Structure formats: C-alpha cells, structure tokens
Amino acid sequence: MAFVRKEFLHIFRDVRTLVILFGIPAAQLLIFGYAVRTDLKNASIAVLDNARDNVSNELINKLEASDFFTISNRLDSFDEIDATFKKGKIKAVVVFPAEMSATLTREGHATVSIIADASEPNTASLVTGYTSGIMNDYSATLTKQITSGLPVIIPDVRMYFNPNLESHFMFIPGIITLVLILLSALLTSVSIVREKEFGTMEVLLVSPLKPWQIIVGKVAPYFFLSLFNVIIILLMAWFVFKLPVRGSIALLIAECMLYILMGLSFGILISTIVDKMENAIIITFMGLLLPGLLLSGFIFPIENMPKIYDYVSMIMPPRWFIEIIRPIMIKGAGFEYVWKETLILAGMTLFLIVLSARKFKVRLEENAR
Amino acid sequence: MEREKVIEVRDLVKRFGSFTANDRLTFDVYRGEIFGFLGANGAGKTTAMRILCGLSRPTSGKVTVAGIDSHRPEEIKKRIGYMSQRFSLYEDLTVNENIELYGGIYGMTMKEIRPRREELLRRLSFTGYGNTLILALPLGLRQKLAFAVALFHEPEIVFLDEPTSGVDPVTRRQFWEMIYETASRGITVFVTTHYMDEAEYCDRITIMSEGRIVALDTPSALRQQYGTASVEELFVKIARPQRINA
Amino acid sequence: MNAIEAYNITQRYGRVTAVDDVSFSVGEGELFGFIGPDGAGKTTLFRIAATLIIPSGGRITLFGLNVVSNFRELRSQIGYMPGRFSLYHDLTVEENLNFYATIFGTTIKENYHLIEPIYKQIEPFKKRQAGRLSGGMKQKLALSCALIHKPRILILDEPTTGVDAVSRTEFWEILAGLKNEGITIIVSTPYMDEALRCDRIALIQEGKLLGIDTPARIRNSYSRKLYAVSHPDRYRLLLALRSLPQVVSPEPFGDSVHVVLRDDADPAEVKRALEGAGLSGAIIAETVPGIEDVFLELMQKEV
C-alpha cells in the first residue's frame, strides 16, 4: 500500500519520532529493570537495646551481618523513635526488652518489638518480614542449644504511622507530587508555546511589556489553579480516603506552593526550547512523568536501586518533594525535619527561574528556513 | 458546434440546517476550459467546490461531474485531480516518493508509475531531482511539481485552489503556461481564488455572492458589461453592496 | 526626520541570506509598500523593523531610534500586525481588543476615535470568538488591536493575504484614512496590483530590492514599448508568438499575452505573421506596463 509506505517514510525521516519509537521502550526497560526491586538491600534500621546482654548483642550482629540491613543508629530511649522516623532515613527500630537473656531462660521466651515506619507500607512489610525471619532463625539455633523447654524469641511487629498498612498512605503524597509537577509544567509550557504557534507572541514581544511581566502574566493563573487543585486533592484524601494531614496544614500548603512554582518554571523553561505544542507535551511527559514515577521514591524505594539511580534521583525535584510532604502529611513532622529538603527544592526552583528567565528572549529566535 | 460538458450543475441547493449555502446554482463547464470560480468569504464557493469534488452531497438538484452523478462520489474522485496552495506535496518526502505515493493512491502499480514519472520529470526539466526532498526545492518549483502530480493520473478535471497566489511573477507565468497547455490537451481546469488578477487568466469566470451566482461570462465580456477596468473592480462592485453587515 | 532609515540591512540564516543589503527610507506619514512574492524576505525585514530580530548586518532606525539598542522606547510607538493575524481565537472580539489595550497601557475608550471607522464594522460581533470570524473581519480586528495604543508607525506584514477582494479593498481604504491621521505605515504584500495603493513602493525578490519609487514612476521605468496580444486560443497564441523572430519574451498576462518587439518591429507585421500561423483575428495593441511587467523585467535583469 502506497499510503503505508508513505507513513514509514515520514517516520524514518523524523528523528524525533524514531527516538520516541525506540528510545522510550529501551529507557523504560532499563529504568524498570533496575529501579523496580521488590527485595530489600541495605535498609537503614535502628536498635534500641534495653537488654545489652549477649542475646541482644548476637541478634544485633546477625542483623548487621545480613545484606538486608545497615544499623545506622542506636537509640537510648523509647522517646527517640518518633523523631527518628520523622527524619525519614530509618525504616524500622528493633527494640530489645530489658533483661532479655534472663527472661529467656526464666520464661522460655522473650518478645522483641519491631517498629516499622509504615508511611511506606511496602518497605515496612519487607523490613519487618526480613527482621522476623532473622529472629526466627536465631530462635532455632537457641532451641538447639538450650534443651530445657522451648525458648523462643517472639517478634512483635508494630506499624508506626499507619497501623493497618493502608497503601493510600503511600500513594496520596505520591500522586500529589506527580500531578502537581506534571500539571503546572504542562499548563505553562503549552500555554506559552500556543502563543508562539498562533503568532500572538510576536505582538506581545513588540508591546512594552517586559519579559517578566509576560512570564508572571502567564504563570499566575496556573499557580492559583494548581494550588486549588492541591486543596481539592487534600480534601478528597481526607473525606474519601480518611487520610488526615498530621502535620501543619499551613506548612504543607507553603511547601506545595514552592513545588508548584518549581513546576511552573520548569514549564517556562520547556517553552523556551520548543516551538510546537505537541513537542511541549512530549517533553513534559518524557522529562517528568517517568522519572517522577520511578525515581522519586514514590513507589519504589531509592535505597534498593543501584547507586547511580540514587545520584540521578537527586536532581529530580519530585524526590525531594516527596521527602517533604510524606513526613508532614503522614508522620506529622514539622519544618525542623524537612528544612534541608525544602532548601534543596528552593535552590532548584531559583535555578530554574533564573535559567528560564534568561532563556526567555525579548526577541524572536528564528530557525533557518 | 456543441461543446462537450464535463460539469453540469442544475438547481444545486445545499442547506446546513436553516442556512442555505448554495441557492439554486446552475452552470456548465466545458471540456478543456479554464473556469474561474470566485466569491467573497462565505459566499458558498467552498461548499459548491466540495460537492463538485465528491466530498459532500447536494441537498437537492442535479450535479454531474465527468459524466458521473454526484451520488457516486467515489467514481468522481477517480476522475478528478486537486491541488491547493496550502497542501500539495509532503515536504519530508522526495520528489519520486511523492509521485509514487500519488500514483499508488490512484491504484497504479510501480510498473505503470515509473515510466510516467520519468516522463513527468523530463517534461518539467526535473531530471536528476528525483531523490531531492521537497523541502529543498524552491517554492516555484514545488508549485509546478504539485500541479504535474495532480495531473499524474490523467484526470478529466483538475481543481486548483489559488494556484499562483504569492509566487513570483516569472514562476507565475510558467505556471499559467502549464495550465494553458493542460487545457489544450482537453483537461478542464477549475480554479477557485480570492485573487482577481488570477481570474483574468480564466476563459470564463463565475462570481458567487450569498449562495447565488451573480455573474458568469468571459472576463472581458463582464468588464465591458459592468464598465470596469479589471475583474477586481468588477468583483468589488458586484459583491460589495450586498454585504453591509456580513 | 524620516520615520525609517535603513542602511544595508542583511539577515542570514546559516547559508541562506533572507535579506541582502537592503537600504531604504520612509518619510513620516508615508504609506510605503514592500511588494514581492512569498519567500522574498518581507517578513524577516518587517520583524527586524519591529524590533523582533537583530539583523546580522546593517543599521535601522525608527524616528531616529535604533531598533536594536533603543527597542524598549520604540516598542510603545510601534503597531505591529504579523502575517498570521495574532488574535486569541478563544477570546471574543471585545476581549481581544481589551487585552491589547491593556498590555500597551491604554484603554479602548482613550483611542476609540482612531479605531472607530474600522471597529464599527465588527462591533456588531463583539461577543463572538475571534476564531469564528471571517478572514476579512479577523483582519479588521487585528488592525484595531495594532492601532489601539495610537502608534506612530504601523508595520503590517501581509495584511491582505487570504482575505477576499471586497475586504481587501475596504482595508486599503482604511489605510488611506489612517495615513491622513499622520500615521506612518509600512505594509507588505505579494499582490502586485495592490502596489498602486501606496505612496511609494519597494520591489523585493530573493532578499534584494529591485527598485524603490512611486508606483507611477516604477511603471514608467519600464524601458520598452509593451504590446498586449489577444486571441481566444491563448495557448496557441503564446506558442506562435514564441516562434516569431520579431518577438522578445512573450508572457501570458490575464486574458492577453504581453510582448516586446525586437528593434521596433511593426506590430502589423506580427499580426500578419499570426494570421499566417492560423490565428486570424488576433488583436495587438500597445498597452501601459503594470507593476508586474516592471517586476518581471527587473527580475530578468537580475538573472
């Protein structure tokens, strides 16, 4: 068929289509293949060792010796647990009871609490599962040693922040992260590029308006619309999914505003490099959706991925935002826990604003015809 | 001598809801004629053209194109060619590929296409340009090639939409010469345009206004009849009074 | 002081030279036309004049202000109408006008008298979305938008392209009215016949100016005697004329063929020759060269 042949010719002559056709599946495979790990590797945990005897020591050694865990913190009191989790790095705290060894010999069994940060339900289940497994193994060796009775270490699993392991605790902050950046970047880039395409940009440029006035004029409505969107999502989360915001609402909204601003500047940047709406849409999705979904830690913990993914994810704004809103929403963390991430995000935003303002020309850039 | 009619339109009416786009149009176009179809925006020109090209059906009236009734549009489409100023050739395809595509669409095999393609390129002095992308051709050459391609399947009628607006005067002359040559081979050339100096090149012109035909004759006869120096003046004179509030 | 002074403007895109060493000046209050086919460089030149592109070479001033270094001051004095009418299709007529008034720091009311003759014609449709207007109405709205801040100079890039003949006639009448208000206007068009509406014109082809003058003097500059030959069978006429030794460059021109005769040959001789070729009844008469004839002649000289 002549018509089919023509379409092939169009495609082969168009580098962009080719890249989309072959590049995207390859990239997806790579990202998914490496990023999507459902096993556990080097998860950070903390121990609160009230026993300090040989049993607790041995157990701690066993945990440390496994590939699954890194013990990166030793706590001194129960009160530190909440703050530890709010910082976000520690996935679980293993609490050994006082006089564990004695209890074990006296009563034949002892209870070890595994308290997991269940704001990430998947990771929490993995961590508690693997920890319990190591304890059971240890129990079995103990049983062989001590012939009198059946001393067992009983793991007592507790899911902190999210006792029922509801998955929407994970995906609501994730959705907010993803939707906000996509929407704000897409809306601004498309609306600016549309002016280019319809030729109205020429007249705007000839007008006495300064570039920042054009930018603010284009961005302001979308800023408020996106903010409105956040509020709707939060209300829905609250009423439909019964997920209250545990931290300060004001802080949450302020962080969202920063993040929206980031998305909008991203959109402006995109609009300065493309001339067609379809390209703006493709770039926004390629540049933000996949990385936002996979490299933000939204679904798959970054700790489990190869180190390189960790580095790449560091330049992804969604990663930092998710590390801000998850603690605020689910753990009730205050600004003192998220100031570092906020600073990084603010830095990125500033960078993008400066970059896009500099790239936004007061004249037309014409491509050679 | 009775000339052969290739387009016959009798009492053509086309309505869209309560709006009458074409109001009892009646005219004939003869074989080998260069026929100009003029009208202001919204005069019903495009609607009538679409019906003649088999893209739309009349509400009532009888339309015959190349001997085929308008109720068999597929048959009409095989017998006509079309070229518009805006779209004609695919820019990212080569000259050969465009020709092959066009021939293929009209059901020709590569065997039939190849010799005719060479002939076409030779006639346009395009030999050696076969593998050039359309993008790389100057505007004037593209225009001429587009016209030749529209004639590739040897249609009985070729419809041209503003064929020479915006091209330079030299190319324009060459283009009209191609049109004359085509008409002299017995192919009817149906030209629609906004540009009245294009109309001056036609054998006969018809002017539409508010869905009706308000003038139909040779350009010189019409100029005489209305006492104007050009078709442009004539057109403004005829079409203007009716559209105070159009 | 002239409204525009342009010296040796050149604009290159890679290896393509879109505008090639163009110099011209436009007086205040003049209606100045650039006439040339698509791709001649008109749009590029106008964008340079409208401060939108920095030329690769040359210097251009508007009212003594350089378009590159003084672009901020200039922008409020320019009314620019790009080739594609620059309207928001999803906004109504009134909303479009309001928007452009606002960005130029004015109101519709303030300069209403200026746009009134134009805007009155589209005012009945002011609640209609601009995308649903006819070509002629879009053109008038775009002009109203370009005028709303009372610019000193109007830069109109192909304002009549794609618009029907009636609207085009009206448009030129409007421009004549604006000229009387003292506004300088430069306008480009691919249509040779529109040249006669301008005070002065520049013919442009492949980035180069072929000539600048009043339309009348341009027409008079045609160096030879021009004849129009007509016969019902134009194609045979054209071929026959081409074979005659007395005839130089016969060109189809509307319903006749324009020819120049070699060494002042006798037209009656040509008529006889045509009759001999079976084209009896051919009419040959001297004719006044049009802008297009001059353009053709100048183009052929360039080559």
Short mmCIF file of N, CA, C and O in Angstrom, two decimals, chain C residues 36-118:
data_model
loop_
_atom_site.label_atom_id
_atom_site.label_comp_id
_atom_site.label_asym_id
_atom_site.label_seq_id
_atom_site.Cartn_x
_atom_site.Cartn_y
_atom_site.Cartn_z
N GLY C 36 6.48 41.83 -3.16
CA GLY C 36 7.34 40.73 -3.59
C GLY C 36 6.69 39.41 -3.27
O GLY C 36 5.80 39.33 -2.43
N PRO C 37 7.12 38.35 -3.93
CA PRO C 37 6.49 37.03 -3.73
C PRO C 37 6.82 36.45 -2.35
O PRO C 37 7.66 36.98 -1.62
N ASP C 38 6.17 35.34 -2.03
CA ASP C 38 6.48 34.61 -0.80
C ASP C 38 7.96 34.26 -0.81
O ASP C 38 8.52 33.91 -1.84
N GLY C 39 8.57 34.33 0.36
CA GLY C 39 9.97 33.94 0.47
C GLY C 39 10.94 35.01 -0.02
O GLY C 39 12.12 34.77 -0.16
N ALA C 40 10.44 36.21 -0.29
CA ALA C 40 11.33 37.27 -0.78
C ALA C 40 12.09 37.95 0.36
O ALA C 40 13.02 38.70 0.11
N GLY C 41 11.66 37.71 1.60
CA GLY C 41 12.34 38.32 2.74
C GLY C 41 11.53 39.43 3.39
O GLY C 41 12.02 40.11 4.29
N LYS C 42 10.28 39.58 2.97
CA LYS C 42 9.44 40.66 3.52
C LYS C 42 9.23 40.49 5.03
O LYS C 42 9.39 41.44 5.80
N THR C 43 8.85 39.28 5.42
CA THR C 43 8.55 39.05 6.84
C THR C 43 9.78 39.29 7.71
O THR C 43 9.70 39.93 8.76
N THR C 44 10.93 38.79 7.26
CA THR C 44 12.16 38.99 8.03
C THR C 44 12.46 40.47 8.19
O THR C 44 12.75 40.94 9.29
N LEU C 45 12.35 41.21 7.10
CA LEU C 45 12.61 42.64 7.12
C LEU C 45 11.67 43.35 8.10
O LEU C 45 12.08 44.20 8.90
N PHE C 46 10.41 42.95 8.08
CA PHE C 46 9.42 43.60 8.95
C PHE C 46 9.67 43.25 10.41
O PHE C 46 9.49 44.08 11.29
N ARG C 47 10.10 42.02 10.65
CA ARG C 47 10.40 41.65 12.03
C ARG C 47 11.61 42.42 12.55
O ARG C 47 11.67 42.78 13.71
N ILE C 48 12.55 42.68 11.68
CA ILE C 48 13.70 43.49 12.08
C ILE C 48 13.22 44.89 12.43
O ILE C 48 13.55 45.44 13.48
N ALA C 49 12.37 45.46 11.56
CA ALA C 49 11.87 46.81 11.81
C ALA C 49 11.03 46.87 13.08
O ALA C 49 11.01 47.88 13.78
N ALA C 50 10.37 45.76 13.40
CA ALA C 50 9.51 45.73 14.59
C ALA C 50 10.28 45.37 15.85
O ALA C 50 9.68 45.04 16.87
N THR C 51 11.59 45.42 15.81
CA THR C 51 12.49 45.13 16.94
C THR C 51 12.50 43.66 17.36
O THR C 51 12.98 43.32 18.43
N LEU C 52 11.97 42.78 16.52
CA LEU C 52 11.85 41.38 16.93
C LEU C 52 13.08 40.54 16.59
O LEU C 52 13.29 39.48 17.16
N ILE C 53 13.83 40.99 15.62
CA ILE C 53 15.04 40.26 15.25
C ILE C 53 16.18 41.26 15.16
O ILE C 53 15.99 42.38 14.69
N ILE C 54 17.34 40.84 15.62
CA ILE C 54 18.52 41.67 15.43
C ILE C 54 19.15 41.27 14.10
O ILE C 54 19.45 40.09 13.89
N PRO C 55 19.31 42.21 13.17
CA PRO C 55 19.85 41.83 11.86
C PRO C 55 21.30 41.39 11.97
O PRO C 55 22.02 41.83 12.86
N SER C 56 21.71 40.52 11.02
CA SER C 56 23.11 40.09 11.03
C SER C 56 24.02 41.26 10.66
O SER C 56 25.18 41.29 11.05
N GLY C 57 23.49 42.20 9.86
CA GLY C 57 24.31 43.34 9.49
C GLY C 57 23.44 44.52 9.15
O GLY C 57 22.26 44.38 8.85
N GLY C 58 24.02 45.71 9.22
CA GLY C 58 23.27 46.91 8.85
C GLY C 58 22.67 47.59 10.06
O GLY C 58 22.82 47.14 11.21
N ARG C 59 21.99 48.70 9.78
CA ARG C 59 21.52 49.56 10.85
C ARG C 59 20.16 50.08 10.46
O ARG C 59 19.93 50.46 9.31
N ILE C 60 19.23 50.09 11.39
CA ILE C 60 17.92 50.63 11.06
C ILE C 60 17.39 51.44 12.23
O ILE C 60 17.48 51.03 13.38
N THR C 61 16.90 52.63 11.91
CA THR C 61 16.34 53.48 12.96
C THR C 61 14.89 53.82 12.62
O THR C 61 14.53 53.98 11.45
N LEU C 62 14.08 53.92 13.67
CA LEU C 62 12.71 54.40 13.54
C LEU C 62 12.62 55.70 14.33
O LEU C 62 12.94 55.71 15.52
N PHE C 63 12.25 56.76 13.69
CA PHE C 63 12.18 58.08 14.33
C PHE C 63 13.51 58.37 15.04
O PHE C 63 13.54 58.87 16.16
N GLY C 64 14.60 58.01 14.41
CA GLY C 64 15.92 58.28 14.97
C GLY C 64 16.37 57.31 16.05
O GLY C 64 17.49 57.40 16.53
N LEU C 65 15.48 56.39 16.44
CA LEU C 65 15.86 55.43 17.50
C LEU C 65 16.26 54.11 16.86
O LEU C 65 15.55 53.57 16.02
N ASN C 66 17.40 53.59 17.32
CA ASN C 66 17.90 52.34 16.77
C ASN C 66 17.04 51.16 17.24
O ASN C 66 16.74 51.03 18.42
N VAL C 67 16.65 50.30 16.29
CA VAL C 67 15.74 49.21 16.68
C VAL C 67 16.43 48.17 17.57
O VAL C 67 15.76 47.39 18.24
N VAL C 68 17.76 48.16 17.56
CA VAL C 68 18.45 47.18 18.40
C VAL C 68 18.68 47.75 19.80
O VAL C 68 18.29 47.16 20.79
N SER C 69 19.29 48.93 19.86
CA SER C 69 19.66 49.45 21.18
C SER C 69 18.51 50.18 21.87
O SER C 69 18.44 50.22 23.09
N ASN C 70 17.57 50.75 21.11
CA ASN C 70 16.50 51.52 21.74
C ASN C 70 15.15 50.81 21.66
O ASN C 70 14.11 51.46 21.62
N PHE C 71 15.21 49.47 21.62
CA PHE C 71 13.96 48.76 21.33
C PHE C 71 12.89 48.99 22.38
O PHE C 71 11.70 49.01 22.07
N ARG C 72 13.31 49.23 23.64
CA ARG C 72 12.29 49.42 24.67
C ARG C 72 11.45 50.68 24.43
O ARG C 72 10.24 50.66 24.56
N GLU C 73 12.14 51.79 24.10
CA GLU C 73 11.40 53.02 23.85
C GLU C 73 10.52 52.89 22.61
O GLU C 73 9.43 53.42 22.54
N LEU C 74 11.07 52.16 21.63
CA LEU C 74 10.36 52.07 20.35
C LEU C 74 9.08 51.26 20.45
O LEU C 74 8.10 51.55 19.78
N ARG C 75 9.11 50.23 21.30
CA ARG C 75 8.01 49.28 21.25
C ARG C 75 6.64 49.89 21.51
O ARG C 75 5.64 49.43 20.99
N SER C 76 6.60 50.95 22.31
CA SER C 76 5.29 51.55 22.56
C SER C 76 4.83 52.40 21.38
O SER C 76 3.67 52.80 21.32
N GLN C 77 5.74 52.68 20.44
CA GLN C 77 5.37 53.53 19.31
C GLN C 77 5.04 52.73 18.05
O GLN C 77 4.67 53.28 17.03
N ILE C 78 5.22 51.41 18.18
CA ILE C 78 5.02 50.56 17.00
C ILE C 78 3.68 49.83 17.11
O ILE C 78 3.34 49.30 18.16
N GLY C 79 2.93 49.82 16.03
CA GLY C 79 1.77 48.94 15.94
C GLY C 79 2.13 47.87 14.93
O GLY C 79 2.34 48.17 13.76
N TYR C 80 2.22 46.63 15.40
CA TYR C 80 2.73 45.57 14.53
C TYR C 80 1.64 44.53 14.31
O TYR C 80 1.00 44.08 15.24
N MET C 81 1.46 44.15 13.06
CA MET C 81 0.46 43.14 12.73
C MET C 81 1.17 42.04 11.95
O MET C 81 1.49 42.21 10.78
N PRO C 82 1.49 40.93 12.62
CA PRO C 82 2.22 39.87 11.94
C PRO C 82 1.35 39.16 10.89
O PRO C 82 0.14 39.34 10.87
N GLY C 83 2.02 38.38 10.06
CA GLY C 83 1.35 37.72 8.94
C GLY C 83 0.12 36.92 9.32
O GLY C 83 -0.90 37.00 8.66
N ARG C 84 0.26 36.15 10.40
CA ARG C 84 -0.95 35.44 10.85
C ARG C 84 -1.56 36.33 11.91
O ARG C 84 -0.93 36.68 12.86
N PHE C 85 -2.78 36.66 11.79
CA PHE C 85 -3.35 37.83 12.44
C PHE C 85 -3.12 38.06 13.92
O PHE C 85 -3.54 39.06 14.45
N SER C 86 -2.49 37.17 14.62
CA SER C 86 -2.16 37.45 16.02
C SER C 86 -3.36 37.78 16.88
O SER C 86 -3.43 38.82 17.52
N LEU C 87 -4.34 36.89 16.83
CA LEU C 87 -5.52 37.09 17.69
C LEU C 87 -5.66 35.85 18.57
O LEU C 87 -5.21 34.77 18.21
N TYR C 88 -6.31 36.04 19.71
CA TYR C 88 -6.62 34.88 20.56
C TYR C 88 -7.95 34.32 20.10
O TYR C 88 -8.99 34.95 20.28
N HIS C 89 -7.90 33.14 19.49
CA HIS C 89 -9.11 32.59 18.88
C HIS C 89 -10.19 32.26 19.89
O HIS C 89 -11.36 32.21 19.56
N ASP C 90 -9.78 31.99 21.12
CA ASP C 90 -10.78 31.61 22.11
C ASP C 90 -11.29 32.82 22.91
O ASP C 90 -12.12 32.66 23.80
N LEU C 91 -10.80 33.99 22.58
CA LEU C 91 -11.34 35.20 23.22
C LEU C 91 -12.29 35.89 22.23
O LEU C 91 -12.14 35.75 21.02
N THR C 92 -13.22 36.65 22.78
CA THR C 92 -14.15 37.35 21.89
C THR C 92 -13.44 38.57 21.28
O THR C 92 -12.35 38.95 21.70
N VAL C 93 -14.12 39.15 20.31
CA VAL C 93 -13.61 40.35 19.64
C VAL C 93 -13.25 41.41 20.67
O VAL C 93 -12.15 41.96 20.69
N GLU C 94 -14.21 41.67 21.55
CA GLU C 94 -14.02 42.71 22.56
C GLU C 94 -12.87 42.36 23.52
O GLU C 94 -12.05 43.21 23.85
N GLU C 95 -12.83 41.09 23.93
CA GLU C 95 -11.77 40.67 24.86
C GLU C 95 -10.38 40.80 24.24
O GLU C 95 -9.43 41.21 24.91
N ASN C 96 -10.28 40.47 22.95
CA ASN C 96 -9.01 40.64 22.26
C ASN C 96 -8.56 42.09 22.30
O ASN C 96 -7.43 42.40 22.67
N LEU C 97 -9.47 42.97 21.93
CA LEU C 97 -9.14 44.39 21.85
C LEU C 97 -8.76 44.92 23.23
O LEU C 97 -7.78 45.65 23.39
N ASN C 98 -9.53 44.53 24.21
CA ASN C 98 -9.27 44.93 25.58
C ASN C 98 -7.89 44.48 26.04
O ASN C 98 -7.15 45.23 26.67
N PHE C 99 -7.57 43.23 25.71
CA PHE C 99 -6.29 42.68 26.12
C PHE C 99 -5.14 43.49 25.54
O PHE C 99 -4.22 43.90 26.24
N TYR C 100 -5.22 43.76 24.23
CA TYR C 100 -4.13 44.51 23.60
C TYR C 100 -4.06 45.94 24.12
O TYR C 100 -2.99 46.51 24.27
N ALA C 101 -5.22 46.51 24.43
CA ALA C 101 -5.21 47.85 25.02
C ALA C 101 -4.46 47.81 26.36
O ALA C 101 -3.60 48.64 26.64
N THR C 102 -4.78 46.80 27.16
CA THR C 102 -4.17 46.71 28.49
C THR C 102 -2.66 46.52 28.43
O THR C 102 -1.92 47.17 29.15
N ILE C 103 -2.20 45.63 27.54
CA ILE C 103 -0.75 45.39 27.56
C ILE C 103 0.02 46.58 27.03
O ILE C 103 1.20 46.74 27.31
N PHE C 104 -0.63 47.44 26.27
CA PHE C 104 0.05 48.65 25.83
C PHE C 104 -0.26 49.82 26.77
O PHE C 104 0.00 50.97 26.46
N GLY C 105 -0.87 49.50 27.91
CA GLY C 105 -1.11 50.52 28.92
C GLY C 105 -2.12 51.57 28.53
O GLY C 105 -1.97 52.74 28.85
N THR C 106 -3.16 51.16 27.82
CA THR C 106 -4.18 52.14 27.46
C THR C 106 -5.56 51.48 27.59
O THR C 106 -5.68 50.36 28.07
N THR C 107 -6.59 52.20 27.20
CA THR C 107 -7.94 51.63 27.23
C THR C 107 -8.58 51.82 25.88
O THR C 107 -8.13 52.63 25.07
N ILE C 108 -9.63 51.03 25.63
CA ILE C 108 -10.33 51.16 24.35
C ILE C 108 -10.87 52.58 24.20
O ILE C 108 -10.79 53.19 23.15
N LYS C 109 -11.39 53.10 25.31
CA LYS C 109 -12.03 54.41 25.29
C LYS C 109 -11.07 55.50 24.81
O LYS C 109 -11.41 56.33 23.98
N GLU C 110 -9.84 55.44 25.36
CA GLU C 110 -8.89 56.51 25.13
C GLU C 110 -8.63 56.78 23.65
O GLU C 110 -8.54 57.92 23.22
N ASN C 111 -8.48 55.71 22.88
CA ASN C 111 -8.16 55.90 21.47
C ASN C 111 -9.28 55.42 20.55
O ASN C 111 -9.04 55.08 19.40
N TYR C 112 -10.49 55.40 21.09
CA TYR C 112 -11.57 54.83 20.30
C TYR C 112 -11.75 55.55 18.97
O TYR C 112 -12.02 54.94 17.94
N HIS C 113 -11.56 56.89 18.98
CA HIS C 113 -11.77 57.66 17.75
C HIS C 113 -10.91 57.14 16.60
O HIS C 113 -11.28 57.18 15.45
N LEU C 114 -9.71 56.63 16.99
CA LEU C 114 -8.78 56.18 15.96
C LEU C 114 -9.25 54.88 15.29
O LEU C 114 -9.14 54.72 14.08
N ILE C 115 -9.78 53.99 16.11
CA ILE C 115 -10.17 52.70 15.53
C ILE C 115 -11.63 52.70 15.11
O ILE C 115 -12.09 51.76 14.47
N GLU C 116 -12.34 53.73 15.46
CA GLU C 116 -13.79 53.71 15.26
C GLU C 116 -14.23 53.29 13.86
O GLU C 116 -15.07 52.40 13.71
N PRO C 117 -13.66 53.92 12.79
CA PRO C 117 -14.14 53.57 11.45
C PRO C 117 -13.97 52.08 11.16
O PRO C 117 -14.74 51.51 10.39
N ILE C 118 -12.94 51.46 11.73
CA ILE C 118 -12.70 50.04 11.47
C ILE C 118 -13.54 49.20 12.41
O ILE C 118 -14.24 48.27 12.02
#
